[in-house]
């Protein structure tokens, strides 16, 4: 039996075992397999492991998407977690490309995936409070939001959760260095049913401009002298 003789349900099941590239390559072989590739039921879960993957055409975003994960840890994107004022021009250009890629992708998710249930973002140094706010408004069924080492996430995201995260059951903001204890306490008070995790977040050194750092250093020296 040739693979194209299988019914639609069997083909969808077979495709579900393939990664995104393999699905795309198989879909290029004939129209019937292309139709299977374009079936929204095949795309209820998506995982990405580098910014480059977000720009490929080997996946579909649509209302069937329920679970989305964007996690990257490669050496090349560590520069994205450095404070902006410390970056040189080459690093800023590199990070700007990532920022545009991530922002545009999350905007597509907001526009096309209203039934999203779970979102995990890990090591994504360019995810902003504005993107999370828009996502919470656009995906009212979101139950799980996990943010790990997302350095541009601040208490603004926590406030957005209290205002628009009515369906949230789980919230992780681990290793997000610009989160404060006050913001976390606000979530605990206003959203007591949310399972909140914030490992190390409020205990890390937050970002600040060079002049602010200098003032803090001078104040510390004066205290030592006293």
Short mmCIF file of C-alpha atoms in Angstrom, two decimals:
data_model
loop_
_atom_site.label_atom_id
_atom_site.label_comp_id
_atom_site.label_asym_id
_atom_site.label_seq_id
_atom_site.Cartn_x
_atom_site.Cartn_y
_atom_site.Cartn_z
CA UNK A 1 0.00 0.00 0.00
CA UNK A 2 1.26 3.47 -0.89
CA UNK A 3 1.20 6.09 1.86
CA UNK A 4 -1.29 8.21 -0.08
CA UNK A 5 -3.81 5.37 0.04
CA UNK A 6 -4.17 5.82 3.80
CA UNK A 7 -7.18 7.78 5.02
CA UNK A 8 -6.90 11.31 6.43
CA UNK A 9 -6.95 10.21 10.08
CA UNK A 10 -4.06 7.78 9.58
CA UNK A 11 -2.01 10.36 7.72
CA UNK A 12 -2.55 12.94 10.44
CA UNK A 13 -1.43 10.38 13.00
CA UNK A 14 1.73 9.61 11.02
CA UNK A 15 2.52 13.29 10.52
CA UNK A 16 2.19 13.88 14.26
CA UNK A 17 5.36 11.85 14.88
CA UNK A 18 7.46 14.02 12.56
CA UNK A 19 9.30 17.24 13.36
CA UNK A 20 8.41 20.44 11.51
CA UNK A 21 11.06 20.08 8.81
CA UNK A 22 10.13 16.47 8.07
CA UNK A 23 6.46 17.39 7.80
CA UNK A 24 7.25 20.16 5.34
CA UNK A 25 9.51 17.96 3.23
CA UNK A 26 6.91 15.20 3.06
CA UNK A 27 4.21 17.71 2.14
CA UNK A 28 6.22 18.72 -0.95
CA UNK A 29 5.85 15.28 -2.51
CA UNK A 30 2.16 15.47 -3.49
CA UNK A 31 -1.03 17.50 -3.11
CA UNK A 32 -2.69 15.03 -0.78
CA UNK A 33 0.16 15.16 1.73
CA UNK A 34 0.24 18.95 1.40
CA UNK A 35 -3.41 19.03 2.44
CA UNK A 36 -2.56 16.94 5.50
CA UNK A 37 0.28 19.34 6.34
CA UNK A 38 -2.16 22.26 6.14
CA UNK A 39 -4.76 20.60 8.36
CA UNK A 40 -5.14 22.76 11.51
CA UNK A 41 -5.58 19.64 13.64
CA UNK A 42 -1.92 18.82 13.07
CA UNK A 43 -0.76 22.05 14.71
CA UNK A 44 -2.12 22.00 18.26
CA UNK A 45 1.43 21.98 19.70
CA UNK A 46 4.55 23.89 18.61
CA UNK A 47 8.07 23.91 20.05
CA UNK A 48 10.89 26.24 18.93
CA UNK A 49 14.55 26.14 19.95
CA UNK A 50 16.11 29.15 18.21
CA UNK A 51 15.02 32.56 16.89
CA UNK A 52 15.70 31.40 13.32
CA UNK A 53 12.99 28.74 13.59
CA UNK A 54 10.34 31.42 14.10
CA UNK A 55 10.92 32.73 10.57
CA UNK A 56 10.63 29.42 8.73
CA UNK A 57 7.59 28.33 6.74
CA UNK A 58 7.52 24.77 8.12
CA UNK A 59 4.58 25.26 10.50
CA UNK A 60 1.11 26.79 10.68
CA UNK A 61 -0.36 29.15 13.25
CA UNK A 62 -4.11 28.89 13.72
CA UNK A 63 -6.99 28.53 16.18
CA UNK A 64 -6.10 24.87 16.77
CA UNK A 65 -2.85 25.83 18.54
CA UNK A 66 -3.15 25.02 22.25
CA UNK A 67 0.44 24.60 23.48
CA UNK A 68 3.36 26.83 22.48
CA UNK A 69 6.95 26.68 23.72
CA UNK A 70 9.83 28.97 22.69
CA UNK A 71 13.05 28.05 24.49
CA UNK A 72 16.63 28.75 23.50
CA UNK A 73 19.89 28.55 25.40
CA UNK A 74 22.60 28.66 22.71
CA UNK A 75 25.80 30.63 23.21
CA UNK A 76 24.86 32.93 20.32
CA UNK A 77 21.83 34.43 22.07
CA UNK A 78 23.41 35.00 25.49
CA UNK A 79 24.19 38.54 24.38
CA UNK A 80 20.44 39.19 24.34
CA UNK A 81 20.40 39.01 28.14
CA UNK A 82 23.05 41.71 28.59
CA UNK A 83 21.80 45.12 29.68
CA UNK A 84 21.24 47.32 26.62
CA UNK A 85 23.62 50.08 27.70
CA UNK A 86 26.49 47.57 27.87
CA UNK A 87 26.13 46.34 24.27
CA UNK A 88 28.27 47.52 21.41
CA UNK A 89 26.78 48.51 18.04
CA UNK A 90 27.19 45.02 16.57
CA UNK A 91 25.45 43.44 19.54
CA UNK A 92 22.63 45.97 19.41
CA UNK A 93 22.05 45.22 15.73
CA UNK A 94 22.08 41.49 16.46
CA UNK A 95 19.58 41.92 19.30
CA UNK A 96 17.33 44.22 17.30
CA UNK A 97 16.86 41.49 14.71
CA UNK A 98 15.89 39.03 17.44
CA UNK A 99 13.56 41.57 19.03
CA UNK A 100 11.72 42.18 15.75
CA UNK A 101 11.47 38.43 15.07
CA UNK A 102 10.04 37.64 18.50
CA UNK A 103 7.65 40.60 18.53
CA UNK A 104 6.27 39.84 15.07
CA UNK A 105 5.84 36.16 15.87
CA UNK A 106 3.98 36.81 19.13
CA UNK A 107 1.78 39.31 17.31
CA UNK A 108 0.83 36.57 14.85
CA UNK A 109 0.01 34.29 17.77
CA UNK A 110 -2.23 36.99 19.22
CA UNK A 111 -4.05 37.42 15.92
CA UNK A 112 -4.40 33.75 14.95
CA UNK A 113 -4.41 31.61 18.11
CA UNK A 114 -7.28 32.67 20.40
CA UNK A 115 -7.56 29.18 21.91
CA UNK A 116 -4.01 29.01 23.27
CA UNK A 117 -3.92 27.24 26.63
CA UNK A 118 -0.22 27.16 27.51
CA UNK A 119 2.75 29.39 26.67
CA UNK A 120 6.36 28.80 27.74
CA UNK A 121 9.08 31.36 26.99
CA UNK A 122 12.56 30.55 28.24
CA UNK A 123 15.75 32.48 27.54
CA UNK A 124 13.81 34.92 25.35
CA UNK A 125 15.61 38.15 26.16
CA UNK A 126 13.40 40.32 23.94
CA UNK A 127 9.95 39.41 25.18
CA UNK A 128 8.39 42.58 26.59
CA UNK A 129 5.56 43.42 28.96
CA UNK A 130 3.59 44.86 26.03
CA UNK A 131 3.73 41.55 24.15
CA UNK A 132 2.52 39.60 27.18
CA UNK A 133 -0.26 42.12 27.83
CA UNK A 134 -1.51 41.82 24.26
CA UNK A 135 -1.29 38.04 24.43
CA UNK A 136 -3.32 37.87 27.65
CA UNK A 137 -5.99 40.05 26.04
CA UNK A 138 -6.01 38.04 22.80
CA UNK A 139 -5.89 34.55 24.35
CA UNK A 140 -8.50 34.61 27.12
CA UNK A 141 -8.33 30.83 27.61
CA UNK A 142 -4.65 30.85 28.58
CA UNK A 143 -4.21 28.71 31.68
CA UNK A 144 -0.42 28.33 31.92
CA UNK A 145 2.16 31.07 31.43
CA UNK A 146 5.79 30.17 32.09
CA UNK A 147 8.46 32.84 31.71
CA UNK A 148 12.05 31.88 32.53
CA UNK A 149 15.08 34.16 32.23
CA UNK A 150 13.12 36.74 30.25
CA UNK A 151 15.10 39.80 31.27
CA UNK A 152 12.72 42.45 29.92
CA UNK A 153 9.75 41.15 31.87
CA UNK A 154 8.89 43.47 34.76
CA UNK A 155 6.07 44.09 37.20
CA UNK A 156 4.12 45.34 34.19
CA UNK A 157 3.54 41.72 33.20
CA UNK A 158 2.41 40.90 36.73
CA UNK A 159 -0.07 43.76 36.62
CA UNK A 160 -1.36 42.52 33.26
CA UNK A 161 -1.92 39.10 34.84
CA UNK A 162 -4.06 40.61 37.60
CA UNK A 163 -6.13 42.54 35.04
CA UNK A 164 -6.45 40.09 32.14
CA UNK A 165 -5.34 36.66 33.36
CA UNK A 166 -8.74 35.50 34.51
CA UNK A 167 -8.25 31.95 33.21
CA UNK A 168 -4.66 31.56 34.44
CA UNK A 169 -4.00 28.65 36.74
CA UNK A 170 -0.18 28.58 36.65
CA UNK A 171 2.26 31.50 36.43
CA UNK A 172 6.05 31.09 36.44
CA UNK A 173 8.38 34.10 36.34
CA UNK A 174 11.60 32.32 37.30
CA UNK A 175 14.97 34.10 36.93
CA UNK A 176 13.31 37.26 35.60
CA UNK A 177 15.64 39.78 37.21
CA UNK A 178 13.42 42.85 36.85
CA UNK A 179 10.53 41.40 38.83
CA UNK A 180 10.06 42.82 42.36
CA UNK A 181 8.70 41.44 45.60
CA UNK A 182 5.97 44.08 45.55
CA UNK A 183 4.78 42.90 42.16
CA UNK A 184 4.75 39.27 43.26
CA UNK A 185 2.84 40.14 46.42
CA UNK A 186 0.24 41.96 44.33
CA UNK A 187 -0.37 38.81 42.28
CA UNK A 188 -0.66 36.68 45.43
CA UNK A 189 -3.22 39.04 46.90
CA UNK A 190 -5.30 39.68 43.80
CA UNK A 191 -5.04 36.22 42.18
CA UNK A 192 -4.94 33.76 45.10
CA UNK A 193 -5.98 30.82 42.92
CA UNK A 194 -2.93 31.19 40.63
CA UNK A 195 -0.03 28.83 41.33
CA UNK A 196 2.86 31.31 41.35
CA UNK A 197 6.54 30.43 40.99
CA UNK A 198 9.28 33.09 40.99
CA UNK A 199 12.55 31.32 41.67
CA UNK A 200 15.33 33.85 42.33
CA UNK A 201 13.49 36.59 40.41
CA UNK A 202 13.03 39.24 43.07
CA UNK A 203 16.44 38.43 44.61
CA UNK A 204 18.48 39.11 41.46
CA UNK A 205 20.17 42.42 40.63
CA UNK A 206 17.78 44.42 38.40
CA UNK A 207 18.84 46.39 35.35
CA UNK A 208 19.74 50.07 35.81
CA UNK A 209 21.44 52.83 33.89
CA UNK A 210 25.17 53.51 34.48
CA UNK A 211 24.47 56.75 36.37
CA UNK A 212 22.16 54.92 38.75
CA UNK A 213 24.78 52.28 39.36
CA UNK A 214 27.34 55.01 40.13
CA UNK A 215 25.02 56.61 42.68
CA UNK A 216 24.49 53.25 44.37
CA UNK A 217 28.22 52.56 44.47
CA UNK A 218 28.92 55.98 46.02
CA UNK A 219 26.20 55.46 48.60
CA UNK A 220 27.66 52.06 49.49
CA UNK A 221 31.13 53.55 49.93
CA UNK A 222 29.77 56.26 52.23
CA UNK A 223 28.04 53.66 54.37
CA UNK A 224 31.27 51.71 54.65
CA UNK A 225 33.16 54.86 55.69
CA UNK A 226 30.56 55.61 58.36
#
